């Protein structure tokens, strides 16, 4: 570890300790004993095994201060190697969630900022500024940390179409986080952008009724989490709330209603970029059917939901039927490009 990097880590944990406040009780002695006996010269795989085994056996008995001490200890000791990425993200997410759960959003964001400075992939000043502003404006917690990578893929594709003419849209906006991010990049490309030419299509009542195509295979990775989210009304946020969150872009046009009924009868309308985040089979299918013929040449139709079984099926069926080439990202997104 370089002296400069070591200094960053020391400052990180000094700031983390300060979040606990003065007079915080001493952590559970089992944690200190565990770390004192942990041989950091072991291979990373064995370090991770021991860390997760200790956590699984003891964390239910730990209070918030104990958990904070443990997760910061994990972050301090795990080498910054690609093979430790998931475990480092896990520790940072657990650490960030502690102040967020008690309503201390300032402390949670401070820990997120430290994560970005310490370990996160570097995506540039525009990305970090826009993403942080989007989370604050939409009151969105800064985890999961993997979402940051997914949003980088999102805006990377958006930047490819900026020279094109056409509308930009999002289907399924939830609290407005990704729309805020997209609009921030549109404003960065055009200082006069106020939301004009940007459209949001959403029920503002959450998911519609899942269909048989949306049944989650419980043997797949992340199945329990997906099954919990695949239910009517999930991800509901009211239109007034979303408008408040996106008030920095007053020119946005909103189309409330269920998909596809919310889509206007505008055969002449043309889009350069459409972001689809509707999670389940039927609205994903209808989004691809409606928007792909309306893309300008080189326009991109991107789905955030390739990990969802119903959305994946809808996209693959569309591409098989039309012969359109399917592209994917490393973050479980799928997209097509108009020829």
C-alpha positions as CSV (number, residue, x, y, z in Angstrom):
1,X,0.0,0.0,0.0
2,X,1.4,3.4,-1.0
3,X,1.9,6.0,1.6
4,X,-0.7,8.2,-0.1
5,X,-3.2,5.5,-0.2
6,X,-2.5,4.5,3.4
7,X,-3.2,8.1,4.3
8,X,-6.5,8.0,2.6
9,X,-7.5,4.9,4.5
10,X,-6.5,6.4,7.8
11,X,-8.5,9.5,7.1
12,X,-11.4,7.3,6.0
13,X,-11.6,5.5,9.4
14,X,-11.0,8.6,11.4
15,X,-14.1,10.1,9.7
16,X,-16.1,6.8,10.2
17,X,-15.3,6.8,13.9
18,X,-16.4,10.4,14.1
19,X,-19.8,9.4,12.9
20,X,-20.4,7.3,16.0
21,X,-20.2,10.4,18.1
22,X,-18.4,11.0,21.4
23,X,-18.9,8.5,24.2
24,X,-19.8,5.6,21.9
25,X,-19.5,2.3,23.8
26,X,-16.5,0.0,23.2
27,X,-17.2,-2.6,20.5
28,X,-17.9,-6.3,21.4
29,X,-14.5,-7.8,22.4
30,X,-15.1,-10.7,20.0
31,X,-14.6,-8.4,17.1
32,X,-11.3,-7.1,18.3
33,X,-10.1,-10.6,19.1
34,X,-11.2,-11.8,15.6
35,X,-9.2,-9.1,13.8
36,X,-6.2,-9.5,16.1
37,X,-6.0,-13.2,15.1
38,X,-6.8,-12.6,11.4
39,X,-3.7,-13.3,9.3
40,X,-3.8,-10.7,6.5
41,X,-1.0,-12.5,4.7
42,X,-3.4,-15.3,3.8
43,X,-4.7,-15.6,0.3
44,X,-7.7,-13.3,-0.3
45,X,-10.1,-16.3,-0.7
46,X,-9.2,-17.5,2.8
47,X,-9.5,-14.0,4.2
48,X,-13.0,-13.6,2.7
49,X,-14.0,-17.1,4.0
50,X,-13.0,-16.3,7.5
51,X,-14.6,-12.8,7.5
52,X,-17.9,-14.1,6.2
53,X,-17.9,-17.1,8.5
54,X,-17.4,-14.9,11.6
55,X,-20.0,-12.4,10.4
56,X,-22.6,-15.1,9.8
57,X,-22.0,-16.7,13.2
58,X,-22.0,-13.5,15.3
59,X,-23.6,-10.5,13.6
60,X,-27.1,-11.1,15.0
61,X,-25.9,-10.3,18.5
62,X,-24.1,-7.1,17.5
63,X,-25.5,-3.6,18.0
64,X,-24.9,-0.8,15.6
65,X,-21.6,0.2,17.0
66,X,-20.3,-3.3,16.8
67,X,-21.4,-3.6,13.2
68,X,-19.8,-0.3,12.3
69,X,-16.5,-1.5,13.9
70,X,-16.6,-4.8,12.1
71,X,-17.4,-3.5,8.6
72,X,-14.8,-0.8,8.9
73,X,-12.3,-3.5,10.0
74,X,-13.2,-5.6,6.9
75,X,-12.6,-2.6,4.6
76,X,-9.3,-1.8,6.3
77,X,-7.9,-5.3,5.9
78,X,-9.1,-6.6,2.6
79,X,-6.6,-5.8,-0.2
80,X,-7.9,-3.7,-3.1
81,X,-8.0,-6.6,-5.6
82,X,-10.6,-7.5,-8.2
83,X,-11.3,-10.8,-6.5
84,X,-12.3,-8.9,-3.3
85,X,-14.7,-6.6,-5.1
86,X,-17.9,-8.2,-3.9
87,X,-16.8,-8.4,-0.3
88,X,-15.6,-4.8,-0.2
89,X,-18.8,-3.6,-1.7
90,X,-20.7,-5.8,0.8
91,X,-18.9,-4.2,3.7
92,X,-19.3,-0.7,2.4
93,X,-23.0,-1.2,1.7
94,X,-23.6,-2.5,5.2
95,X,-21.6,0.4,6.7
96,X,-23.6,3.0,4.6
97,X,-26.9,1.4,5.5
98,X,-26.3,1.9,9.3
99,X,-26.7,5.7,9.4
100,X,-29.3,5.6,6.5
101,X,-31.5,3.3,8.6
102,X,-31.6,5.7,11.5
103,X,-32.4,8.6,9.2
104,X,-28.9,10.2,9.1
105,X,-28.6,10.7,5.4
106,X,-25.7,13.2,5.7
107,X,-23.6,10.5,7.4
108,X,-24.7,7.9,4.8
109,X,-23.7,10.1,1.9
110,X,-20.4,10.9,3.6
111,X,-19.6,7.2,3.7
112,X,-20.6,6.9,0.1
113,X,-18.2,9.7,-0.8
114,X,-15.5,7.9,1.0
115,X,-16.2,4.7,-0.9
116,X,-15.9,6.7,-4.2
117,X,-12.6,8.2,-3.0
118,X,-11.2,4.9,-1.6
119,X,-12.2,2.1,-3.9
120,X,-14.9,2.8,-6.5
121,X,-14.1,2.7,-10.2
122,X,-13.2,6.2,-11.5
123,X,-16.0,7.5,-13.9
124,X,-15.1,11.1,-14.0
125,X,-16.2,14.4,-12.4
126,X,-19.4,14.8,-14.5
127,X,-20.6,11.4,-13.5
128,X,-19.8,11.7,-9.8
129,X,-21.4,15.2,-9.6
130,X,-24.5,14.2,-11.5
131,X,-25.0,10.9,-9.7
132,X,-24.6,12.5,-6.3
133,X,-27.0,15.3,-7.2
134,X,-29.5,12.8,-8.5
135,X,-29.5,10.8,-5.3
136,X,-30.0,13.9,-3.2
137,X,-32.7,15.3,-5.4
138,X,-34.7,12.0,-5.4
139,X,-34.0,11.1,-1.8
140,X,-32.5,7.8,-2.9
141,X,-30.1,5.9,-0.7
142,X,-26.7,5.4,-2.1
143,X,-26.8,1.6,-2.2
144,X,-26.6,-0.8,-3.9
145,X,-23.2,0.2,-4.9
146,X,-23.5,-1.8,-8.1
147,X,-26.1,0.6,-9.3
148,X,-23.3,3.2,-9.8
149,X,-21.7,0.8,-12.3
150,X,-25.0,0.3,-14.1
151,X,-25.6,4.0,-14.3
152,X,-22.2,4.5,-15.9
153,X,-23.2,2.0,-18.6
154,X,-26.5,3.9,-19.0
155,X,-24.9,7.3,-19.5
156,X,-22.1,5.8,-21.7
157,X,-24.8,4.6,-24.1
158,X,-26.6,7.9,-23.9
159,X,-23.5,9.8,-24.9
160,X,-23.3,7.8,-28.1
161,X,-26.6,9.3,-29.3
162,X,-26.1,12.9,-28.2
163,X,-25.2,14.1,-31.8
164,X,-28.5,12.7,-33.1
165,X,-31.8,14.5,-33.3
166,X,-34.9,13.1,-31.6
167,X,-36.7,12.7,-28.3
168,X,-35.4,11.0,-25.2
169,X,-37.7,9.0,-23.0
170,X,-37.8,6.8,-19.9
171,X,-40.5,4.1,-19.2
172,X,-40.7,3.4,-15.5
173,X,-39.0,6.1,-13.5
174,X,-39.8,5.1,-9.9
175,X,-38.5,8.1,-7.8
176,X,-36.7,9.8,-10.8
177,X,-33.1,8.8,-10.2
178,X,-32.2,7.6,-13.7
179,X,-34.2,10.4,-15.3
180,X,-32.3,13.0,-13.2
181,X,-29.1,11.4,-14.3
182,X,-30.1,11.3,-18.0
183,X,-31.3,14.9,-17.9
184,X,-28.0,16.0,-16.2
185,X,-26.1,14.6,-19.1
186,X,-28.4,16.3,-21.6
187,X,-27.9,19.6,-19.8
188,X,-24.1,19.0,-19.8
189,X,-24.3,18.7,-23.6
190,X,-26.7,21.7,-24.0
191,X,-26.6,24.3,-21.2
192,X,-30.1,25.5,-22.2
193,X,-31.7,22.1,-21.6
194,X,-34.6,22.4,-19.2
195,X,-36.3,19.0,-19.8
196,X,-37.9,19.9,-23.1
197,X,-37.9,16.9,-25.4
198,X,-37.7,14.5,-22.5
199,X,-40.6,12.2,-21.8
200,X,-41.5,10.0,-18.8
201,X,-44.0,7.1,-19.1
202,X,-45.1,5.6,-15.8
203,X,-48.2,4.3,-14.1
204,X,-47.1,6.1,-10.9
205,X,-48.8,3.2,-9.1
206,X,-45.9,0.7,-9.3
207,X,-45.8,-2.6,-11.2
208,X,-48.8,-4.0,-12.9
209,X,-49.9,-7.6,-12.3
210,X,-47.1,-10.0,-13.1
211,X,-47.8,-12.7,-15.7
212,X,-46.8,-16.3,-15.9
213,X,-43.7,-15.2,-17.9
214,X,-42.6,-13.3,-14.8
215,X,-42.3,-16.4,-12.5
216,X,-38.9,-16.4,-10.9
217,X,-36.8,-19.6,-11.1
218,X,-35.8,-20.0,-7.4
219,X,-32.6,-21.7,-8.4
220,X,-31.2,-18.6,-10.2
221,X,-28.9,-16.1,-8.6
222,X,-30.7,-13.4,-6.6
223,X,-34.0,-15.3,-6.9
224,X,-35.4,-14.5,-3.5
225,X,-34.8,-10.8,-3.9
226,X,-36.4,-10.8,-7.4
227,X,-39.4,-12.8,-6.2
228,X,-40.0,-10.2,-3.4
229,X,-40.0,-7.4,-5.9
230,X,-42.1,-9.0,-8.5
231,X,-45.5,-8.0,-7.2
232,X,-48.2,-5.5,-8.1
233,X,-47.6,-2.0,-6.8
234,X,-43.8,-2.5,-6.3
235,X,-41.8,0.6,-7.0
236,X,-44.7,3.0,-6.7
237,X,-44.0,6.7,-6.5
238,X,-46.7,9.4,-7.1
239,X,-46.6,11.8,-10.0
240,X,-46.4,14.9,-7.7
241,X,-43.4,13.3,-5.9
242,X,-41.5,12.6,-9.1
243,X,-42.3,16.1,-10.4
244,X,-40.9,17.5,-7.2
245,X,-37.7,15.4,-7.5
246,X,-37.2,16.4,-11.1
247,X,-38.1,20.1,-10.6
248,X,-34.6,21.1,-11.9
249,X,-36.0,20.1,-15.3
250,X,-39.4,21.8,-15.6
251,X,-39.8,21.1,-19.3
252,X,-40.2,17.3,-18.8
253,X,-43.4,15.9,-20.3
254,X,-45.2,13.3,-18.1
255,X,-47.5,10.5,-19.5
256,X,-49.2,8.9,-16.5
257,X,-50.9,5.5,-17.1
258,X,-50.4,1.9,-17.8
259,X,-48.2,0.8,-20.7
260,X,-49.1,0.7,-23.6
261,X,-52.2,2.8,-23.0
262,X,-50.0,5.7,-21.9
263,X,-48.2,5.8,-25.3
264,X,-49.5,8.6,-27.6
265,X,-50.7,7.9,-31.1
266,X,-47.8,9.7,-32.8
267,X,-46.4,7.6,-35.7
268,X,-44.3,10.6,-36.8
269,X,-42.5,11.0,-33.4
270,X,-38.8,10.0,-33.4
271,X,-36.6,9.0,-30.5
272,X,-32.8,8.9,-30.2
273,X,-32.7,7.2,-26.8
274,X,-35.2,5.3,-24.7
275,X,-34.5,3.8,-21.3
276,X,-36.9,1.0,-20.2
277,X,-37.1,0.1,-16.6
278,X,-40.4,-1.6,-16.2
279,X,-39.1,-5.0,-14.9
280,X,-41.8,-7.4,-16.1
281,X,-42.8,-9.1,-19.3
282,X,-45.9,-7.3,-20.7
283,X,-44.8,-3.7,-20.4
284,X,-41.2,-4.5,-21.6
285,X,-42.7,-6.3,-24.6
286,X,-44.9,-3.3,-25.4
287,X,-42.1,-0.8,-25.0
288,X,-39.9,-2.6,-27.5
289,X,-42.8,-2.9,-29.9
290,X,-43.7,0.8,-29.6
291,X,-40.3,2.5,-29.5
292,X,-38.1,0.5,-31.8
293,X,-39.9,1.5,-35.0
294,X,-39.7,5.1,-33.8
295,X,-35.9,5.2,-33.2
296,X,-33.8,7.3,-35.5
297,X,-31.0,5.5,-37.3
298,X,-28.3,4.9,-34.6
299,X,-30.9,5.4,-31.8
300,X,-30.7,3.2,-28.8
301,X,-33.4,1.4,-26.8
302,X,-32.0,0.2,-23.5
303,X,-33.6,-2.1,-20.9
304,X,-32.3,-2.0,-17.3
305,X,-34.0,-5.4,-16.6
306,X,-32.2,-8.2,-18.4
307,X,-31.8,-10.0,-15.1
308,X,-35.6,-10.1,-14.6
309,X,-37.0,-13.3,-16.2
310,X,-40.1,-11.7,-17.8
311,X,-38.2,-8.7,-19.2
312,X,-35.5,-11.0,-20.5
313,X,-38.0,-13.2,-22.3
314,X,-39.8,-10.2,-23.8
315,X,-36.5,-8.8,-25.2
316,X,-35.3,-12.1,-26.5
317,X,-38.6,-12.8,-28.2
318,X,-38.6,-9.4,-29.8
319,X,-35.1,-9.8,-31.2
320,X,-35.8,-13.3,-32.4
321,X,-39.0,-12.2,-34.2
322,X,-37.5,-9.0,-35.8
323,X,-33.9,-10.1,-36.4
324,X,-32.6,-7.1,-34.5
325,X,-29.2,-7.7,-32.9
326,X,-29.3,-7.9,-29.1
327,X,-26.4,-6.3,-27.1
328,X,-25.8,-6.6,-23.4
329,X,-23.7,-4.8,-20.8
330,X,-21.7,-6.2,-17.8
331,X,-24.5,-4.9,-15.6
332,X,-27.4,-7.0,-16.7
333,X,-28.7,-4.4,-19.2
334,X,-29.8,-5.2,-22.8
335,X,-30.1,-2.8,-25.7
336,X,-30.8,-2.6,-29.4
337,X,-29.6,-0.1,-31.9
338,X,-31.7,1.1,-34.8
339,X,-30.2,0.4,-38.2
